[in-house]
mmCIF file of C-alpha atoms in Angstrom:
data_model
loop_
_atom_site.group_PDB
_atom_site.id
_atom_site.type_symbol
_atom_site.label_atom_id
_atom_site.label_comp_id
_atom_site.label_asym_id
_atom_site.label_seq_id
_atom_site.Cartn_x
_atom_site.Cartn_y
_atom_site.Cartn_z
ATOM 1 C CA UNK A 1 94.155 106.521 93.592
ATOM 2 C CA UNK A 2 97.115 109.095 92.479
ATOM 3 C CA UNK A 3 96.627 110.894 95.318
ATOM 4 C CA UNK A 4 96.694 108.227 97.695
ATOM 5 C CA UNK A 5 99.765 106.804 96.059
ATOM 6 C CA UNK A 6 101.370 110.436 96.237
ATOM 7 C CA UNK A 7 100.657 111.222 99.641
ATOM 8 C CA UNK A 8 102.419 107.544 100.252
ATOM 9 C CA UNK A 9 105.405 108.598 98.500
ATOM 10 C CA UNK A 10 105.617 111.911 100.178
ATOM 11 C CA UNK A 11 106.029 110.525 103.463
ATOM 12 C CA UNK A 12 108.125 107.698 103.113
ATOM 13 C CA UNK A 13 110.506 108.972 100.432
ATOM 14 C CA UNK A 14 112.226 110.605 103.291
ATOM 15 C CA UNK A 15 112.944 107.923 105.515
ATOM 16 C CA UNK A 16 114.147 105.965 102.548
ATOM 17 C CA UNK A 17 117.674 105.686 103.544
ATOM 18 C CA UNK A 18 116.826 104.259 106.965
ATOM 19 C CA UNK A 19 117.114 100.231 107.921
ATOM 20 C CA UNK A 20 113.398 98.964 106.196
ATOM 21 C CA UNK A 21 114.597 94.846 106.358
ATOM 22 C CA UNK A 22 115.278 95.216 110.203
ATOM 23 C CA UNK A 23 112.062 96.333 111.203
ATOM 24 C CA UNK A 24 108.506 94.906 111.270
ATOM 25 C CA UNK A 25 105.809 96.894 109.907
ATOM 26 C CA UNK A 26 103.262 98.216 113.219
ATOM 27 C CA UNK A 27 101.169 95.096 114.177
ATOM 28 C CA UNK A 28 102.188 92.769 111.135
ATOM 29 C CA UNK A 29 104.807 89.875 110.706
ATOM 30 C CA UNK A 30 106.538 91.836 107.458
ATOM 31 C CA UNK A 31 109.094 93.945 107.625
ATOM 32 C CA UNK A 32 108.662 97.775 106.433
ATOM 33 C CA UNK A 33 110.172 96.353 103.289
ATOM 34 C CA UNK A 34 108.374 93.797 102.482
ATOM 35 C CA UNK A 35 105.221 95.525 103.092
ATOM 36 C CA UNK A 36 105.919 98.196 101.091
ATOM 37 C CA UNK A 37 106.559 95.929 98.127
ATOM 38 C CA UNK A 38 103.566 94.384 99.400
ATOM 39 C CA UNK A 39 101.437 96.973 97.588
ATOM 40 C CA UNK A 40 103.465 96.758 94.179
ATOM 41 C CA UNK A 41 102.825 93.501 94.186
ATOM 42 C CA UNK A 42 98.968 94.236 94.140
ATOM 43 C CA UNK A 43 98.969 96.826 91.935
ATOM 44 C CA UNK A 44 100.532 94.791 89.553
ATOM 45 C CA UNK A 45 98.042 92.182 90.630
ATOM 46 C CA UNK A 46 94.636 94.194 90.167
ATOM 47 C CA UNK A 47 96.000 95.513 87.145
ATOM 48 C CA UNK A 48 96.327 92.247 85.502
ATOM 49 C CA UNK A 49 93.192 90.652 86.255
ATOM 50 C CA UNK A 50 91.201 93.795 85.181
ATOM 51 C CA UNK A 51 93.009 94.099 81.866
ATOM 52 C CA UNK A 52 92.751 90.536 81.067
ATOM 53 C CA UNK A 53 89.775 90.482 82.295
ATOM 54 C CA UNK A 54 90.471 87.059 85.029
ATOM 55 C CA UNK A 55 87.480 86.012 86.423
ATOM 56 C CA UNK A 56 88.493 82.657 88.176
ATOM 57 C CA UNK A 57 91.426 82.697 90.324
ATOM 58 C CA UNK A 58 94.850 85.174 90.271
ATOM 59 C CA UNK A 59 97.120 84.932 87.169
ATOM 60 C CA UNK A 60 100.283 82.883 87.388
ATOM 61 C CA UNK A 61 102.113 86.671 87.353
ATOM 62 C CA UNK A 62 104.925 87.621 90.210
ATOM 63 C CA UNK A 63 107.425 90.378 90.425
ATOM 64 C CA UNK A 64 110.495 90.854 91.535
ATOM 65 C CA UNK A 65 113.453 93.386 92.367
ATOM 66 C CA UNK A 66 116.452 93.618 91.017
ATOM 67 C CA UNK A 67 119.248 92.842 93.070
ATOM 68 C CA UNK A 68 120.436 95.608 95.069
ATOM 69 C CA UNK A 69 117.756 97.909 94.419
ATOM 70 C CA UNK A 70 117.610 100.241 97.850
ATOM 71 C CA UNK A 71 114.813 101.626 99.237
ATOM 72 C CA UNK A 72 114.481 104.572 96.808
ATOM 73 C CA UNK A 73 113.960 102.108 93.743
ATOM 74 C CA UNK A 74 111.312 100.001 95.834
ATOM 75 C CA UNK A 75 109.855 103.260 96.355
ATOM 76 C CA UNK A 76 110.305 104.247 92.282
ATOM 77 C CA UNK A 77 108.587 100.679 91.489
ATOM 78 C CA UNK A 78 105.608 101.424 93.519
ATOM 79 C CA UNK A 79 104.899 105.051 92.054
ATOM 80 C CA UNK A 80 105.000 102.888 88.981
ATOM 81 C CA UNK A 81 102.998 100.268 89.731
ATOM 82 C CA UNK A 82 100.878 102.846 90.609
ATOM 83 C CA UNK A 83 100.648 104.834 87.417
ATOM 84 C CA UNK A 84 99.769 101.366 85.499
ATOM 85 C CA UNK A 85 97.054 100.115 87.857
ATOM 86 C CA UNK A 86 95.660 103.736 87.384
ATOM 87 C CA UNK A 87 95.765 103.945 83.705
ATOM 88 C CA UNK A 88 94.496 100.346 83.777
ATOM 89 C CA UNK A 89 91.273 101.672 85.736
ATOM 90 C CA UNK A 90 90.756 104.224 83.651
ATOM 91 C CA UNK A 91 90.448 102.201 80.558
ATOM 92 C CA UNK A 92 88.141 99.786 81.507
ATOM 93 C CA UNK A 93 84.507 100.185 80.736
ATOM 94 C CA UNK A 94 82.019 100.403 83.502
ATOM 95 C CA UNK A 95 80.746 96.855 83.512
ATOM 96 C CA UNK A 96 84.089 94.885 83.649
ATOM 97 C CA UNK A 97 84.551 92.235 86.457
ATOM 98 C CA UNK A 98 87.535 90.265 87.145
ATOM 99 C CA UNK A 99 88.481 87.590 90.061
ATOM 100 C CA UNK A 100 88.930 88.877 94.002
ATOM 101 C CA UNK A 101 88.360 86.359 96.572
ATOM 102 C CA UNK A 102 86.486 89.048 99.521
ATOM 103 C CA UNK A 103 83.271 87.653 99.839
ATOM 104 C CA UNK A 104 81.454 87.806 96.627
ATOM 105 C CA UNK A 105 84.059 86.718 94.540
ATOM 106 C CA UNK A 106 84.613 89.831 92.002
ATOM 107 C CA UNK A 107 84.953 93.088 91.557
ATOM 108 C CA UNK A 108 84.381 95.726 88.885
ATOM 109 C CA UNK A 109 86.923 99.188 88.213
ATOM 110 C CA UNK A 110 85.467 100.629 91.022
ATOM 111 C CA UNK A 111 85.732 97.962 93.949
ATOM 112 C CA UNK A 112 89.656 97.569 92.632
ATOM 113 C CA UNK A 113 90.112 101.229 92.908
ATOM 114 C CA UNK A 114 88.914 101.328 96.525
ATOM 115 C CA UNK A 115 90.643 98.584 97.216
ATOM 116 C CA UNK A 116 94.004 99.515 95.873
ATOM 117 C CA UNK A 117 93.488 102.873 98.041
ATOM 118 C CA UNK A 118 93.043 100.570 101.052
ATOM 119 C CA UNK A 119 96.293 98.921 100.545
ATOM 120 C CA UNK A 120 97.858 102.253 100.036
ATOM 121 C CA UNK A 121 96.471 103.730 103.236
ATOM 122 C CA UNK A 122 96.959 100.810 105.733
ATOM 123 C CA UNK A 123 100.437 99.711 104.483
ATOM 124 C CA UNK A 124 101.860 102.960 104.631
ATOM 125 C CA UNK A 125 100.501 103.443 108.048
ATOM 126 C CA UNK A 126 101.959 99.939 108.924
ATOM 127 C CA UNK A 127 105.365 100.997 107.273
ATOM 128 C CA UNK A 128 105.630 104.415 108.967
ATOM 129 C CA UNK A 129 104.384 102.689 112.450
ATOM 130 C CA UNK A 130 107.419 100.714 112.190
ATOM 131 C CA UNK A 131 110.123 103.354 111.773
ATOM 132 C CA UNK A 132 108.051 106.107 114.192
ATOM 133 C CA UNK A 133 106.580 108.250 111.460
ATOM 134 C CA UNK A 134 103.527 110.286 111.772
ATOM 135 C CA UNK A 135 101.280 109.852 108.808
ATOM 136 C CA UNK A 136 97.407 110.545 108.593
ATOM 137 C CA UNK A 137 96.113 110.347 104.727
ATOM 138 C CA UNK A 138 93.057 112.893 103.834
ATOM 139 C CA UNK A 139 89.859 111.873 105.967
ATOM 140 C CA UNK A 140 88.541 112.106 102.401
ATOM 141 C CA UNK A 141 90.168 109.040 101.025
ATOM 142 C CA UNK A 142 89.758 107.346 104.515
ATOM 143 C CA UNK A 143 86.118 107.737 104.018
ATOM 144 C CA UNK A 144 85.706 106.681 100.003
ATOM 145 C CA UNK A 145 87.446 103.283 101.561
ATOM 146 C CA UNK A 146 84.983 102.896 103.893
ATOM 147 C CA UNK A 147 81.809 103.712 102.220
ATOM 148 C CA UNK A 148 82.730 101.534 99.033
ATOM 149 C CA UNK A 149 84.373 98.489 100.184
ATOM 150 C CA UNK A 150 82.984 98.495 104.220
ATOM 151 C CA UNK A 151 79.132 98.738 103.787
ATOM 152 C CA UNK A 152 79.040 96.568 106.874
ATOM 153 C CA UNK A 153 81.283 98.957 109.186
ATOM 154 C CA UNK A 154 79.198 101.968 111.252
ATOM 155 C CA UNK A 155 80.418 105.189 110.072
ATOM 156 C CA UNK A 156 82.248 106.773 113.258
ATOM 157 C CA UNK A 157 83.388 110.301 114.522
ATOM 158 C CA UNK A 158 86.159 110.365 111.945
ATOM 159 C CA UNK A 159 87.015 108.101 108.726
ATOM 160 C CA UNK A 160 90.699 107.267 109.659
ATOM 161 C CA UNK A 161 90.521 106.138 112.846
ATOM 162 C CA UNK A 162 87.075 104.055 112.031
ATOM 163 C CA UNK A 163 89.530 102.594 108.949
ATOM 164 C CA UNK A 164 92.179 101.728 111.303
ATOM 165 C CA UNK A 165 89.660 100.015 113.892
ATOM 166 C CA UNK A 166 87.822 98.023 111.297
ATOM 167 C CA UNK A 167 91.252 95.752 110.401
ATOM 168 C CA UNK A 168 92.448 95.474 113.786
ATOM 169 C CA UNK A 169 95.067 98.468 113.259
ATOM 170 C CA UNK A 170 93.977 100.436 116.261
ATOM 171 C CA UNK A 171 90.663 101.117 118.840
ATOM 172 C CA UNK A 172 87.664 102.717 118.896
ATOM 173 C CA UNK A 173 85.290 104.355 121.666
ATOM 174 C CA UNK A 174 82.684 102.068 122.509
ATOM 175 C CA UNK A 175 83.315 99.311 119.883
ATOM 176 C CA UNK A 176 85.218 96.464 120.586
ATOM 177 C CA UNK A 177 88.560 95.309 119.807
ATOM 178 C CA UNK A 178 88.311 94.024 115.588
ATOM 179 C CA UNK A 179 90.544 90.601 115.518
ATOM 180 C CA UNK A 180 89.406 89.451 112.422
ATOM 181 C CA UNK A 181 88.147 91.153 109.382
ATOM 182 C CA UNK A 182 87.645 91.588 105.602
ATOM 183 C CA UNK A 183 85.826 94.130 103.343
ATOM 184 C CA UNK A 184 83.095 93.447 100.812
ATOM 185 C CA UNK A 185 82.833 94.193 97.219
ATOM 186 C CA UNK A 186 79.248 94.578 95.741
ATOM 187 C CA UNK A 187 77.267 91.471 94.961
ATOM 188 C CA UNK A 188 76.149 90.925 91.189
ATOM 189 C CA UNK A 189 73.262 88.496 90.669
ATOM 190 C CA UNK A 190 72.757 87.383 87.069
ATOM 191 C CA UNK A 191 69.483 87.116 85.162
ATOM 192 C CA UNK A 192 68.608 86.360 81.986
ATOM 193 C CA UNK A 193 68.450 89.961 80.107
ATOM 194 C CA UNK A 194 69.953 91.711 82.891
ATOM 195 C CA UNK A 195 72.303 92.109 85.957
ATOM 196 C CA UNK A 196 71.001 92.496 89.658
ATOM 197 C CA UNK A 197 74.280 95.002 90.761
ATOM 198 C CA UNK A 198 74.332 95.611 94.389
ATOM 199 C CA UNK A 199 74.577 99.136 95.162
ATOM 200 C CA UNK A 200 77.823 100.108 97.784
ATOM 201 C CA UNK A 201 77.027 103.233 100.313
ATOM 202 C CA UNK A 202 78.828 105.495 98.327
ATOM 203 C CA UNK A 203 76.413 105.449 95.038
ATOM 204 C CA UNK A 204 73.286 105.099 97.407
ATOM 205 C CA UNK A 205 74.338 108.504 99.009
ATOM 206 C CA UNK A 206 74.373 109.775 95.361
ATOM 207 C CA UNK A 207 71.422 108.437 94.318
ATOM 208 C CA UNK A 208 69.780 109.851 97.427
ATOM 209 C CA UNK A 209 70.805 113.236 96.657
ATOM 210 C CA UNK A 210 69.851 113.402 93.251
ATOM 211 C CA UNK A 211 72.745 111.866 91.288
ATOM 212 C CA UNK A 212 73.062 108.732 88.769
ATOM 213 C CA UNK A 213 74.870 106.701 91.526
ATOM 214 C CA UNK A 214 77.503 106.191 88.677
ATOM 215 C CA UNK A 215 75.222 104.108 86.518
ATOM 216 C CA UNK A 216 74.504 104.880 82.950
ATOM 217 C CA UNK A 217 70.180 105.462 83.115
ATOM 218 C CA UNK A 218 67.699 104.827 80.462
ATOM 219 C CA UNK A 219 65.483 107.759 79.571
ATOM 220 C CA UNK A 220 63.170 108.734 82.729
ATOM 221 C CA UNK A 221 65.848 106.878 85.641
ATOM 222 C CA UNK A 222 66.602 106.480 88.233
ATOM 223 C CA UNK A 223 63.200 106.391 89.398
ATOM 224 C CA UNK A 224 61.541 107.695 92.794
ATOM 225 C CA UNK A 225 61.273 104.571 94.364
ATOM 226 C CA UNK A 226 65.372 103.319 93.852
ATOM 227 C CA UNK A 227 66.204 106.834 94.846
ATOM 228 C CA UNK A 228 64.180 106.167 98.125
ATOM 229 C CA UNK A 229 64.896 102.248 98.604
ATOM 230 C CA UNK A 230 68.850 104.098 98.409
ATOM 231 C CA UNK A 231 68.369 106.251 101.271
ATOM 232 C CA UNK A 232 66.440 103.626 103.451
ATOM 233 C CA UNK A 233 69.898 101.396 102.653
ATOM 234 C CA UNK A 234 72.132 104.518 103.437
ATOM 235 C CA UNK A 235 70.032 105.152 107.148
ATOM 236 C CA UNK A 236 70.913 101.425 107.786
ATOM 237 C CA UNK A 237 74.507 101.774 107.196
ATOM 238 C CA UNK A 238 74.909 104.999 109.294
ATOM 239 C CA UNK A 239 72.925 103.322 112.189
ATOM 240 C CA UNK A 240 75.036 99.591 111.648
ATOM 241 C CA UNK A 241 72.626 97.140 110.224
ATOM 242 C CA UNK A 242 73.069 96.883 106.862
ATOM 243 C CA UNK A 243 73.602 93.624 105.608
ATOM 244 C CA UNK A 244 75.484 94.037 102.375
ATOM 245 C CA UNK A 245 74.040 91.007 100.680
ATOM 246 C CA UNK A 246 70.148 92.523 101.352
ATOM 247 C CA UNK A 247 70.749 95.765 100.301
ATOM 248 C CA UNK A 248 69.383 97.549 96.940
ATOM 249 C CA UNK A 249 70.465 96.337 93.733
ATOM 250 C CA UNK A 250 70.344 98.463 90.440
ATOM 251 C CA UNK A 251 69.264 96.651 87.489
ATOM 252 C CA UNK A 252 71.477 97.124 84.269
ATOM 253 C CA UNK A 253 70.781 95.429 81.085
ATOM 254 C CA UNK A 254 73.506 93.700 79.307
ATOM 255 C CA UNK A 255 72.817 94.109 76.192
ATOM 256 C CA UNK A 256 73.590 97.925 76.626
ATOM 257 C CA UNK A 257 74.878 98.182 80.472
ATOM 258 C CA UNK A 258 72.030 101.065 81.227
ATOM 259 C CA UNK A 259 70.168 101.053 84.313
ATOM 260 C CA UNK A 260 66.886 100.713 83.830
ATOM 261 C CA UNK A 261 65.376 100.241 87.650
ATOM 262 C CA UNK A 262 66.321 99.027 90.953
ATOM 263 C CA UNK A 263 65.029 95.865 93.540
ATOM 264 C CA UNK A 264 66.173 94.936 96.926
ATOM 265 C CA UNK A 265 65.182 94.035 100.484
ATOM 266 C CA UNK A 266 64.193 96.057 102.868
ATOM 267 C CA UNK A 267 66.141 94.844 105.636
ATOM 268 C CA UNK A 268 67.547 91.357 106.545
ATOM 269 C CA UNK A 269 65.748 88.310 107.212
ATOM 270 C CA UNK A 270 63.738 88.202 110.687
ATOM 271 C CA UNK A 271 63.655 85.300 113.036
ATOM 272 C CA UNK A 272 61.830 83.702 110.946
ATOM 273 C CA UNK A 273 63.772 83.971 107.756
ATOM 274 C CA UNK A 274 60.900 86.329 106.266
ATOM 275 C CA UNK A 275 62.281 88.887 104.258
ATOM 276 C CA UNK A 276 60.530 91.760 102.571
ATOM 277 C CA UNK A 277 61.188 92.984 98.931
ATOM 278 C CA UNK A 278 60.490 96.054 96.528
ATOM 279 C CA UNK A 279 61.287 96.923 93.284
ATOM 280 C CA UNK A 280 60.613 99.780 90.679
ATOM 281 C CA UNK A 281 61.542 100.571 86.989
ATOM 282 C CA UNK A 282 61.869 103.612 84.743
ATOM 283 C CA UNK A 283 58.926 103.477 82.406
ATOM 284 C CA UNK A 284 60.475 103.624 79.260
ATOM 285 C CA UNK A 285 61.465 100.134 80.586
ATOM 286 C CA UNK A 286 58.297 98.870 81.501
ATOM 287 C CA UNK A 287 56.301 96.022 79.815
ATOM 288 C CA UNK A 288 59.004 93.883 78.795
ATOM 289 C CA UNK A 289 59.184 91.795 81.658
ATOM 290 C CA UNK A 290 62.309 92.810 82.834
ATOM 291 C CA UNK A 291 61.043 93.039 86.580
ATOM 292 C CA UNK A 292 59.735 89.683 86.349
ATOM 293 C CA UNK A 293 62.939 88.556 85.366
ATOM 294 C CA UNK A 294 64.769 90.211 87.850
ATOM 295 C CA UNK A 295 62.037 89.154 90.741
ATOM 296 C CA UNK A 296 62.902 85.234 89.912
ATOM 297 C CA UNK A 297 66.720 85.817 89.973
ATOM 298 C CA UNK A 298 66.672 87.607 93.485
ATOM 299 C CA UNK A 299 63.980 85.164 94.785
ATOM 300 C CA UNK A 300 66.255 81.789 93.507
ATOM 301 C CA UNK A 301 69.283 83.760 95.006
ATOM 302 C CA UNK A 302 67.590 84.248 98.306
ATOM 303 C CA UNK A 303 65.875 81.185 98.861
ATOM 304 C CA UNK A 304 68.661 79.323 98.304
ATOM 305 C CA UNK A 305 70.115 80.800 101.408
ATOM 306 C CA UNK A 306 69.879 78.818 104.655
ATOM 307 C CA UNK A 307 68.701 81.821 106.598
ATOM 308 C CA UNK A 308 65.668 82.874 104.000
ATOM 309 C CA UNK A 309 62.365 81.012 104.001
ATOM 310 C CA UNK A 310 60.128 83.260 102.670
ATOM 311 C CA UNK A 311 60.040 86.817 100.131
ATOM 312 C CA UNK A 312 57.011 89.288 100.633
ATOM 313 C CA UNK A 313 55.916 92.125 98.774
ATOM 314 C CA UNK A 314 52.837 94.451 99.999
ATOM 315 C CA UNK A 315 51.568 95.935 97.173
ATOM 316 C CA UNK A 316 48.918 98.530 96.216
ATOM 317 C CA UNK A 317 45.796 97.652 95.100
ATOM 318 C CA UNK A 318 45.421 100.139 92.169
ATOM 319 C CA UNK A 319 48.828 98.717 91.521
ATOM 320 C CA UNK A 320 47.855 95.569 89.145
ATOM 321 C CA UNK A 321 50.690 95.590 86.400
ATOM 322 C CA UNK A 322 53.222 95.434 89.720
ATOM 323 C CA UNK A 323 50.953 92.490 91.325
ATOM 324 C CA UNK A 324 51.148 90.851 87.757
ATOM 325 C CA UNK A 325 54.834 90.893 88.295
ATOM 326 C CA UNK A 326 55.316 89.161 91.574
ATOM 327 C CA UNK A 327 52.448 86.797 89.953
ATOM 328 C CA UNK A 328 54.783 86.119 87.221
ATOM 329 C CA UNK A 329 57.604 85.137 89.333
ATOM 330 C CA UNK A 330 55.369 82.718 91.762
ATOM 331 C CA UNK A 331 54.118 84.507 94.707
ATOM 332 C CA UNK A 332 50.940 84.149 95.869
ATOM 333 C CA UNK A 333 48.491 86.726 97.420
ATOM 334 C CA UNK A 334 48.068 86.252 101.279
ATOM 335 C CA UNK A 335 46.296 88.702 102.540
ATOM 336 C CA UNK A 336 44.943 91.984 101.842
ATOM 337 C CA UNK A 337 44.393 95.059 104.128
ATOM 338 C CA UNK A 338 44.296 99.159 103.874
ATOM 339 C CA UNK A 339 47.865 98.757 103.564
ATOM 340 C CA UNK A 340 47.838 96.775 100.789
ATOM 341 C CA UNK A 341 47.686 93.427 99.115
ATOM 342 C CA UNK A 342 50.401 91.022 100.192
ATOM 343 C CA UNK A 343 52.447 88.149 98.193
ATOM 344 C CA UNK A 344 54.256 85.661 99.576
ATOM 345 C CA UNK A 345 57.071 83.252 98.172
ATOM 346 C CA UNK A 346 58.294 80.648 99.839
ATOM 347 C CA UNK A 347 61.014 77.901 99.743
ATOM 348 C CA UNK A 348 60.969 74.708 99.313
#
């Protein structure tokens, strides 16, 4: 975030004496002025919701500059805008969610960082397009964009220019001209005991490599099978399939906000709106129903979708405490084969 904001700063500061109201910003209908109040305006705006904590629609909050403030004071507000959206991300605990309309309809600390560092990145390129400048922000930041707030965008040769390409700001070899876009933050489906939180490329690639994926663990976690269910969702990304909403989820309990196992899909629904599902959990969680729980919560979410008609699980058959489970939360067996015993649940 500071450094995104910095390297911002760093390149327009100079050029801050120049004509910004005269000129519109690259492809938009702003001017360079405008635009680069633009982001003020939303660090101001993420900052708010997060630190009251707004979880249905903006706050009835605007800003405004003084009159006659030039270029150079725009320029001071934003660096402290900046500061406070920073400080404000830093201060708030893990599990907070507050109101953004892009797709899922919230975010938590994270999402709002990556966010904020997308407005950085593609205003200031706007803003510099208009007046001729060259700027290119660290492929680094490019890419923590893109693998926490565009799971549904193929990685490509280079972050920036895949950034650019994926909201309409510029082209890509072999991938077609983007006209209309919008990035995702991670679905959260709600259970009784516990949270379903959907986990964004950036934590899976953690997870796969041996890491806490930035979740707070219970006592034996993450367990093999989310750190494998993690790199199945990461190949899909990196080839272009994933579908955010059928990813892998990482189940946190409320009552503490530790992880304490993870469930998902393995892919999205077929032709036939069948969709597979797996699911582990540390065992210092097991035997509280917890998986149960969280089984009936994904199922009610997923069913309730016009494009799912059925959930399947192929199970072992030494495995009867994990067939109790999907027992528990209505499947039926089906069929059963050297591969396994298979539950189905279907819709109504």
């Amino acid at each position: 975030m500071n450094e995104a904001v910095a390297g911002s700063l760093a390149v327009l500061r100079p050029a801050a004496d120049r004509d910004w109201e005269g000129v519109t910003a690259g492809r938009l209908e702003w001017s360079c002025r405008t635009t680069a109040f633009h982001i003020a305006e939303t660090f101001v705006g993420y900052s708010s919701r997060l630190a009251g904590r707004v979880l249905e629609g903006r706050l009835p909050l605007r800003i405004g500059l003084a009159e006659g403030t030039d270029n150079h004071g725009l320029l001071d507000v934003v660096e402290a805008t900046g500061a406070l959206l920073a400080a404000t991300l830093r201060a708030t605990p893990p599990g907070v969610r507050a109101f953004h309309p892009q797709r899922f309809g919230s975010a938590d600390r994270r999402g709002f960082a990556a966010m904020a560092i997308a407005e950085v990145l593609l205003h200031t390129h706007d803003v510099t397009e208009g007046l001729g400048i060259r700027y290119r922000p660290a492929e680094e930041l490019a890419e923590s964009v893109l693998t926490w707030i565009f799971p549904h965008v193929q990685p490509g040769p280079a972050a920036w220019p895949t950034l650019l390409w994926a909201t309409g700001r510029g082209e890509l070899p072999g991938r077609a001209p983007v006209t209309d876009w919008g990035w995702y933050n991670n679905l959260v489906i709600p259970a009784e005991r516990l949270d379903l939180v959907g986990i964004r490329p950036a934590e899976a690639r953690d997870l796969r490599l041996g890491g806490d994926g930035g979740f707070e663990w219970i006592d034996g976690g993450p367990y093999e099978g989310t750190r494998d269910a993690a790199g199945f969702m990461l190949k899909a990304y990196e080839g272009g399939v994933h579908r955010p909403e059928f990813g892998v989820f990482t189940l946190v309990r409320r009552a503490d906000g530790r992880a304490i196992g993870g469930m998902g899909f393995h892919s999205a629904p077929d032709e036939e709106g069948r969709v597979e599902i797996g699911y582990d959990l540390t065992e210092a969680a097991r035997g509280n129903g917890y998986a149960a729980e969280a089984l009936r919560a994904l199922a009610d979410w997923a069913l309730a979708r016009d494009d799912v008609r059925s959930l399947f699980a192929t199970i072992d058959p030494a495995n009867t405490p994990s067939q109790a489970v999907v027992s528990r939360a209505g499947f039926t067996k089906v069929s059963e084969d050297e591969e396994g015993i298979a539950f189905e649940l279907r819709g109504r």
